[in-house]
Amino acid sequence: MTDAVLASSRPVYVYDLTTVRDNVRALRGTLPAGARIAYAMKANGNDGVVAAVLRWCDGLEVASGGELAAAVAAGSPFTLFSGPAKTDGDLRAAVAAGAVVNVESLHELRRLVHVAGGRPVRVCLRVNRAHAALPGSHRMSGAATAFGIEEPLLAGAVAAARAGGLDVAGFHLHAVSNELDAAALAAFVTDAAGWAARTAAALDVPLEIINVGGGFGVDVLGRERFDLGAFAAGLAGLPPELGSRLVVEPGRFVTATAGWYAAEVVDVKRNHGRWFAVVRGGTHHFRLPASWGYSHPFTVLPVDDWPYPFERPTVTGAPVDVAGEQCNPRDVLARDVAVAAVRAGDVLVFANTGAYGWEVAHHDFLRLGHPSFVLLDADLSAG
């Protein structure tokens, strides 16, 4: 990884595909036999990462027409299409691609029937059901959100789907994002599977898919880990006939720990009693710290070369804020981080940035340059 960072002439994202593979394998080892993994492309849509993911996952979950097109181009054998604001064009493309559409509302269902024009379409009805809250960072269901169909409307949705010739394959029940409590997530999955079985029986739905979404958390600060053992133990009582129908949609868990963002320090300065390391890069490449209001850990990669005949700006033994190159005081990646030394020309490396890094950044603000991307692909011929 260090060689890839130093070889780049601009800020760089480095993605390690061996880590991606190992994360998928570790998660699969906790799931019941027959359960499927559909990687959530929104976490990291890099074409090389997506192509690699398909070596170890069963398919992809997409949430836009652009992601759907990328999934088709990558040859995804099993694609689920989510999102609360699909256009008619998106729905037509989903029908043409043979994707399973996670239908978000009665109106979307009727539009899908209309654009399908009698062509076969498999759907999962996304349900915003009542359930106990999970402590993850983004709650999707069990609360008032724009996602899914309320339970009282579900019977009508099943009837409308059948009348329109749609194949109802099951339910989409994604509830939370970035859940670190593995036991709580396992309890939710078990409860959701039981609910799906009872509801399918009541509505005469041939239950092929119980899509419980993602939610497998990663603490980018390194303080906690999602306990895969506790997750597996929590699923131990799930009947095999339900476990084999599970679909999970991990994104962050697959790629977060497989990525690093690195940027050169262009200046070190002191203002109003605070030290700043100003990097060539910032939130237009990696926005998550500013968006979520936290300080992202980093390590200093010393670069001894100094091309100028004058003094090198340096800070030693003091807390430092890491600011980006934008004309924006909120372009900050880290605050009050104690460092032994940082010099202009050194490189700061931010680990655990493989998910929701570049994907959620405001890429073209001020027309600043994009980073480069490097994929580390060791010998993965064993699959």
PDB file of N, CA, C and O in Angstrom, residues 308-359:
ATOM      1  N   TYR A 308      12.882  22.482  -1.931  1.00  0.00           N
ATOM      2  CA  TYR A 308      13.040  23.931  -1.865  1.00  0.00           C
ATOM      3  C   TYR A 308      14.279  24.317  -1.064  1.00  0.00           C
ATOM      4  O   TYR A 308      14.704  23.584  -0.157  1.00  0.00           O
ATOM      5  N   PRO A 309      14.847  25.497  -1.367  1.00  0.00           N
ATOM      6  CA  PRO A 309      16.063  25.935  -0.658  1.00  0.00           C
ATOM      7  C   PRO A 309      15.766  26.640   0.669  1.00  0.00           C
ATOM      8  O   PRO A 309      16.684  27.129   1.317  1.00  0.00           O
ATOM      9  N   PHE A 310      14.481  26.694   1.065  1.00  0.00           N
ATOM     10  CA  PHE A 310      14.123  27.389   2.298  1.00  0.00           C
ATOM     11  C   PHE A 310      13.535  26.423   3.318  1.00  0.00           C
ATOM     12  O   PHE A 310      13.337  25.235   3.035  1.00  0.00           O
ATOM     13  N   GLU A 311      13.250  26.943   4.493  1.00  0.00           N
ATOM     14  CA  GLU A 311      12.832  26.132   5.635  1.00  0.00           C
ATOM     15  C   GLU A 311      11.549  25.356   5.354  1.00  0.00           C
ATOM     16  O   GLU A 311      10.633  25.858   4.696  1.00  0.00           O
ATOM     17  N   ARG A 312      11.498  24.163   5.893  1.00  0.00           N
ATOM     18  CA  ARG A 312      10.351  23.277   5.685  1.00  0.00           C
ATOM     19  C   ARG A 312       9.341  23.475   6.821  1.00  0.00           C
ATOM     20  O   ARG A 312       9.677  23.269   7.993  1.00  0.00           O
ATOM     21  N   PRO A 313       8.107  23.891   6.523  1.00  0.00           N
ATOM     22  CA  PRO A 313       7.105  24.046   7.587  1.00  0.00           C
ATOM     23  C   PRO A 313       6.875  22.727   8.312  1.00  0.00           C
ATOM     24  O   PRO A 313       6.650  21.689   7.687  1.00  0.00           O
ATOM     25  N   THR A 314       6.906  22.771   9.641  1.00  0.00           N
ATOM     26  CA  THR A 314       6.844  21.560  10.458  1.00  0.00           C
ATOM     27  C   THR A 314       6.124  21.852  11.765  1.00  0.00           C
ATOM     28  O   THR A 314       6.237  22.947  12.315  1.00  0.00           O
ATOM     29  N   VAL A 315       5.379  20.866  12.257  1.00  0.00           N
ATOM     30  CA  VAL A 315       4.836  20.913  13.610  1.00  0.00           C
ATOM     31  C   VAL A 315       5.247  19.625  14.310  1.00  0.00           C
ATOM     32  O   VAL A 315       5.214  18.545  13.711  1.00  0.00           O
ATOM     33  N   THR A 316       5.660  19.743  15.572  1.00  0.00           N
ATOM     34  CA  THR A 316       6.052  18.571  16.345  1.00  0.00           C
ATOM     35  C   THR A 316       5.362  18.589  17.710  1.00  0.00           C
ATOM     36  O   THR A 316       5.203  19.639  18.333  1.00  0.00           O
ATOM     37  N   GLY A 317       4.922  17.413  18.133  1.00  0.00           N
ATOM     38  CA  GLY A 317       4.386  17.239  19.471  1.00  0.00           C
ATOM     39  C   GLY A 317       3.213  18.129  19.810  1.00  0.00           C
ATOM     40  O   GLY A 317       3.112  18.633  20.936  1.00  0.00           O
ATOM     41  N   ALA A 318       2.298  18.291  18.875  1.00  0.00           N
ATOM     42  CA  ALA A 318       1.148  19.169  19.107  1.00  0.00           C
ATOM     43  C   ALA A 318      -0.077  18.603  18.406  1.00  0.00           C
ATOM     44  O   ALA A 318       0.040  17.848  17.433  1.00  0.00           O
ATOM     45  N   PRO A 319      -1.276  18.958  18.879  1.00  0.00           N
ATOM     46  CA  PRO A 319      -2.492  18.552  18.161  1.00  0.00           C
ATOM     47  C   PRO A 319      -2.637  19.325  16.864  1.00  0.00           C
ATOM     48  O   PRO A 319      -2.328  20.521  16.800  1.00  0.00           O
ATOM     49  N   VAL A 320      -3.137  18.617  15.841  1.00  0.00           N
ATOM     50  CA  VAL A 320      -3.223  19.178  14.493  1.00  0.00           C
ATOM     51  C   VAL A 320      -4.619  18.971  13.931  1.00  0.00           C
ATOM     52  O   VAL A 320      -5.236  17.914  14.140  1.00  0.00           O
ATOM     53  N   ASP A 321      -5.132  19.975  13.221  1.00  0.00           N
ATOM     54  CA  ASP A 321      -6.318  19.820  12.390  1.00  0.00           C
ATOM     55  C   ASP A 321      -5.862  19.590  10.960  1.00  0.00           C
ATOM     56  O   ASP A 321      -4.923  20.253  10.494  1.00  0.00           O
ATOM     57  N   VAL A 322      -6.521  18.671  10.262  1.00  0.00           N
ATOM     58  CA  VAL A 322      -6.202  18.414   8.856  1.00  0.00           C
ATOM     59  C   VAL A 322      -7.270  19.068   8.000  1.00  0.00           C
ATOM     60  O   VAL A 322      -8.443  18.680   8.046  1.00  0.00           O
ATOM     61  N   ALA A 323      -6.874  20.071   7.245  1.00  0.00           N
ATOM     62  CA  ALA A 323      -7.797  20.829   6.392  1.00  0.00           C
ATOM     63  C   ALA A 323      -7.490  20.553   4.933  1.00  0.00           C
ATOM     64  O   ALA A 323      -6.340  20.273   4.563  1.00  0.00           O
ATOM     65  N   GLY A 324      -8.536  20.665   4.097  1.00  0.00           N
ATOM     66  CA  GLY A 324      -8.378  20.420   2.676  1.00  0.00           C
ATOM     67  C   GLY A 324      -8.100  21.689   1.895  1.00  0.00           C
ATOM     68  O   GLY A 324      -7.909  22.773   2.456  1.00  0.00           O
ATOM     69  N   GLU A 325      -8.118  21.547   0.579  1.00  0.00           N
ATOM     70  CA  GLU A 325      -7.702  22.641  -0.294  1.00  0.00           C
ATOM     71  C   GLU A 325      -8.843  23.548  -0.742  1.00  0.00           C
ATOM     72  O   GLU A 325      -8.625  24.470  -1.524  1.00  0.00           O
ATOM     73  N   GLN A 326     -10.045  23.317  -0.247  1.00  0.00           N
ATOM     74  CA  GLN A 326     -11.165  24.135  -0.677  1.00  0.00           C
ATOM     75  C   GLN A 326     -11.184  25.501   0.024  1.00  0.00           C
ATOM     76  O   GLN A 326     -10.631  25.666   1.102  1.00  0.00           O
ATOM     77  N   CYS A 327     -11.878  26.449  -0.584  1.00  0.00           N
ATOM     78  CA  CYS A 327     -12.160  27.740   0.060  1.00  0.00           C
ATOM     79  C   CYS A 327     -13.405  27.565   0.928  1.00  0.00           C
ATOM     80  O   CYS A 327     -14.475  28.117   0.654  1.00  0.00           O
ATOM     81  N   ASN A 328     -13.264  26.767   1.982  1.00  0.00           N
ATOM     82  CA  ASN A 328     -14.414  26.350   2.786  1.00  0.00           C
ATOM     83  C   ASN A 328     -13.892  25.930   4.158  1.00  0.00           C
ATOM     84  O   ASN A 328     -13.176  24.929   4.264  1.00  0.00           O
ATOM     85  N   PRO A 329     -14.237  26.640   5.232  1.00  0.00           N
ATOM     86  CA  PRO A 329     -13.706  26.288   6.557  1.00  0.00           C
ATOM     87  C   PRO A 329     -14.197  24.953   7.088  1.00  0.00           C
ATOM     88  O   PRO A 329     -13.682  24.458   8.094  1.00  0.00           O
ATOM     89  N   ARG A 330     -15.191  24.340   6.447  1.00  0.00           N
ATOM     90  CA  ARG A 330     -15.657  23.026   6.872  1.00  0.00           C
ATOM     91  C   ARG A 330     -14.955  21.881   6.131  1.00  0.00           C
ATOM     92  O   ARG A 330     -15.296  20.722   6.334  1.00  0.00           O
ATOM     93  N   ASP A 331     -14.007  22.237   5.300  1.00  0.00           N
ATOM     94  CA  ASP A 331     -13.237  21.215   4.588  1.00  0.00           C
ATOM     95  C   ASP A 331     -12.157  20.690   5.540  1.00  0.00           C
ATOM     96  O   ASP A 331     -10.975  21.020   5.436  1.00  0.00           O
ATOM     97  N   VAL A 332     -12.597  19.872   6.486  1.00  0.00           N
ATOM     98  CA  VAL A 332     -11.724  19.357   7.540  1.00  0.00           C
ATOM     99  C   VAL A 332     -11.925  17.844   7.646  1.00  0.00           C
ATOM    100  O   VAL A 332     -13.054  17.364   7.734  1.00  0.00           O
ATOM    101  N   LEU A 333     -10.825  17.101   7.635  1.00  0.00           N
ATOM    102  CA  LEU A 333     -10.876  15.648   7.723  1.00  0.00           C
ATOM    103  C   LEU A 333     -10.607  15.137   9.135  1.00  0.00           C
ATOM    104  O   LEU A 333     -11.055  14.051   9.493  1.00  0.00           O
ATOM    105  N   ALA A 334      -9.847  15.898   9.915  1.00  0.00           N
ATOM    106  CA  ALA A 334      -9.510  15.462  11.274  1.00  0.00           C
ATOM    107  C   ALA A 334      -9.248  16.690  12.134  1.00  0.00           C
ATOM    108  O   ALA A 334      -8.777  17.723  11.648  1.00  0.00           O
ATOM    109  N   ARG A 335      -9.534  16.566  13.429  1.00  0.00           N
ATOM    110  CA  ARG A 335      -9.347  17.672  14.372  1.00  0.00           C
ATOM    111  C   ARG A 335      -8.630  17.180  15.629  1.00  0.00           C
ATOM    112  O   ARG A 335      -8.871  16.087  16.115  1.00  0.00           O
ATOM    113  N   ASP A 336      -7.736  18.053  16.119  1.00  0.00           N
ATOM    114  CA  ASP A 336      -7.077  17.820  17.412  1.00  0.00           C
ATOM    115  C   ASP A 336      -6.409  16.458  17.497  1.00  0.00           C
ATOM    116  O   ASP A 336      -6.512  15.762  18.512  1.00  0.00           O
ATOM    117  N   VAL A 337      -5.703  16.091  16.453  1.00  0.00           N
ATOM    118  CA  VAL A 337      -4.997  14.804  16.445  1.00  0.00           C
ATOM    119  C   VAL A 337      -3.548  15.040  16.870  1.00  0.00           C
ATOM    120  O   VAL A 337      -2.819  15.802  16.227  1.00  0.00           O
ATOM    121  N   ALA A 338      -3.152  14.397  17.955  1.00  0.00           N
ATOM    122  CA  ALA A 338      -1.786  14.543  18.439  1.00  0.00           C
ATOM    123  C   ALA A 338      -0.821  13.845  17.482  1.00  0.00           C
ATOM    124  O   ALA A 338      -1.028  12.685  17.115  1.00  0.00           O
ATOM    125  N   VAL A 339       0.211  14.550  17.066  1.00  0.00           N
ATOM    126  CA  VAL A 339       1.191  13.987  16.146  1.00  0.00           C
ATOM    127  C   VAL A 339       2.594  14.199  16.702  1.00  0.00           C
ATOM    128  O   VAL A 339       2.868  15.196  17.374  1.00  0.00           O
ATOM    129  N   ALA A 340       3.464  13.235  16.409  1.00  0.00           N
ATOM    130  CA  ALA A 340       4.863  13.415  16.775  1.00  0.00           C
ATOM    131  C   ALA A 340       5.490  14.478  15.893  1.00  0.00           C
ATOM    132  O   ALA A 340       6.208  15.368  16.373  1.00  0.00           O
ATOM    133  N   ALA A 341       5.190  14.407  14.587  1.00  0.00           N
ATOM    134  CA  ALA A 341       5.699  15.411  13.645  1.00  0.00           C
ATOM    135  C   ALA A 341       4.933  15.302  12.339  1.00  0.00           C
ATOM    136  O   ALA A 341       4.604  14.197  11.890  1.00  0.00           O
ATOM    137  N   VAL A 342       4.632  16.440  11.755  1.00  0.00           N
ATOM    138  CA  VAL A 342       4.096  16.521  10.397  1.00  0.00           C
ATOM    139  C   VAL A 342       4.816  17.652   9.694  1.00  0.00           C
ATOM    140  O   VAL A 342       4.927  18.765  10.237  1.00  0.00           O
ATOM    141  N   ARG A 343       5.284  17.369   8.481  1.00  0.00           N
ATOM    142  CA  ARG A 343       5.993  18.371   7.692  1.00  0.00           C
ATOM    143  C   ARG A 343       5.295  18.561   6.351  1.00  0.00           C
ATOM    144  O   ARG A 343       4.657  17.636   5.835  1.00  0.00           O
ATOM    145  N   ALA A 344       5.407  19.763   5.809  1.00  0.00           N
ATOM    146  CA  ALA A 344       4.985  19.950   4.429  1.00  0.00           C
ATOM    147  C   ALA A 344       5.754  18.954   3.563  1.00  0.00           C
ATOM    148  O   ALA A 344       6.963  18.777   3.723  1.00  0.00           O
ATOM    149  N   GLY A 345       5.037  18.286   2.680  1.00  0.00           N
ATOM    150  CA  GLY A 345       5.646  17.269   1.829  1.00  0.00           C
ATOM    151  C   GLY A 345       5.430  15.859   2.309  1.00  0.00           C
ATOM    152  O   GLY A 345       5.599  14.900   1.534  1.00  0.00           O
ATOM    153  N   ASP A 346       5.092  15.684   3.595  1.00  0.00           N
ATOM    154  CA  ASP A 346       4.713  14.351   4.071  1.00  0.00           C
ATOM    155  C   ASP A 346       3.343  13.977   3.498  1.00  0.00           C
ATOM    156  O   ASP A 346       2.631  14.819   2.940  1.00  0.00           O
ATOM    157  N   VAL A 347       2.970  12.718   3.658  1.00  0.00           N
ATOM    158  CA  VAL A 347       1.679  12.227   3.177  1.00  0.00           C
ATOM    159  C   VAL A 347       0.878  11.712   4.365  1.00  0.00           C
ATOM    160  O   VAL A 347       1.417  10.984   5.210  1.00  0.00           O
ATOM    161  N   LEU A 348      -0.402  12.084   4.430  1.00  0.00           N
ATOM    162  CA  LEU A 348      -1.293  11.572   5.454  1.00  0.00           C
ATOM    163  C   LEU A 348      -2.145  10.464   4.850  1.00  0.00           C
ATOM    164  O   LEU A 348      -2.715  10.628   3.765  1.00  0.00           O
ATOM    165  N   VAL A 349      -2.240   9.355   5.560  1.00  0.00           N
ATOM    166  CA  VAL A 349      -2.958   8.180   5.069  1.00  0.00           C
ATOM    167  C   VAL A 349      -4.125   7.891   6.008  1.00  0.00           C
ATOM    168  O   VAL A 349      -3.925   7.668   7.207  1.00  0.00           O
ATOM    169  N   PHE A 350      -5.321   7.889   5.463  1.00  0.00           N
ATOM    170  CA  PHE A 350      -6.555   7.654   6.204  1.00  0.00           C
ATOM    171  C   PHE A 350      -7.042   6.242   5.881  1.00  0.00           C
ATOM    172  O   PHE A 350      -7.431   5.967   4.742  1.00  0.00           O
ATOM    173  N   ALA A 351      -7.039   5.364   6.880  1.00  0.00           N
ATOM    174  CA  ALA A 351      -7.478   3.985   6.680  1.00  0.00           C
ATOM    175  C   ALA A 351      -8.995   3.882   6.776  1.00  0.00           C
ATOM    176  O   ALA A 351      -9.688   4.842   7.134  1.00  0.00           O
ATOM    177  N   ASN A 352      -9.526   2.712   6.444  1.00  0.00           N
ATOM    178  CA  ASN A 352     -10.965   2.419   6.537  1.00  0.00           C
ATOM    179  C   ASN A 352     -11.803   3.399   5.718  1.00  0.00           C
ATOM    180  O   ASN A 352     -12.855   3.858   6.152  1.00  0.00           O
ATOM    181  N   THR A 353     -11.349   3.701   4.516  1.00  0.00           N
ATOM    182  CA  THR A 353     -12.054   4.648   3.649  1.00  0.00           C
ATOM    183  C   THR A 353     -12.540   3.993   2.362  1.00  0.00           C
ATOM    184  O   THR A 353     -12.815   4.668   1.376  1.00  0.00           O
ATOM    185  N   GLY A 354     -12.681   2.668   2.383  1.00  0.00           N
ATOM    186  CA  GLY A 354     -13.096   1.968   1.167  1.00  0.00           C
ATOM    187  C   GLY A 354     -14.578   2.001   0.886  1.00  0.00           C
ATOM    188  O   GLY A 354     -15.019   1.560  -0.178  1.00  0.00           O
ATOM    189  N   ALA A 355     -15.376   2.521   1.828  1.00  0.00           N
ATOM    190  CA  ALA A 355     -16.826   2.604   1.629  1.00  0.00           C
ATOM    191  C   ALA A 355     -17.305   4.015   1.933  1.00  0.00           C
ATOM    192  O   ALA A 355     -16.894   4.616   2.924  1.00  0.00           O
ATOM    193  N   TYR A 356     -18.178   4.516   1.081  1.00  0.00           N
ATOM    194  CA  TYR A 356     -18.756   5.848   1.247  1.00  0.00           C
ATOM    195  C   TYR A 356     -17.673   6.919   1.407  1.00  0.00           C
ATOM    196  O   TYR A 356     -17.803   7.848   2.195  1.00  0.00           O
ATOM    197  N   GLY A 357     -16.602   6.740   0.664  1.00  0.00           N
ATOM    198  CA  GLY A 357     -15.537   7.729   0.616  1.00  0.00           C
ATOM    199  C   GLY A 357     -15.717   8.594  -0.617  1.00  0.00           C
ATOM    200  O   GLY A 357     -16.434   9.598  -0.598  1.00  0.00           O
ATOM    201  N   TRP A 358     -15.095   8.172  -1.698  1.00  0.00           N
ATOM    202  CA  TRP A 358     -15.250   8.882  -2.967  1.00  0.00           C
ATOM    203  C   TRP A 358     -16.712   8.930  -3.406  1.00  0.00           C
ATOM    204  O   TRP A 358     -17.181   9.907  -3.982  1.00  0.00           O
ATOM    205  N   GLU A 359     -17.478   7.879  -3.084  1.00  0.00           N
ATOM    206  CA  GLU A 359     -18.851   7.772  -3.591  1.00  0.00           C
ATOM    207  C   GLU A 359     -19.747   8.899  -3.106  1.00  0.00           C
ATOM    208  O   GLU A 359     -20.682   9.290  -3.806  1.00  0.00           O
TER     209      GLU A 359
END
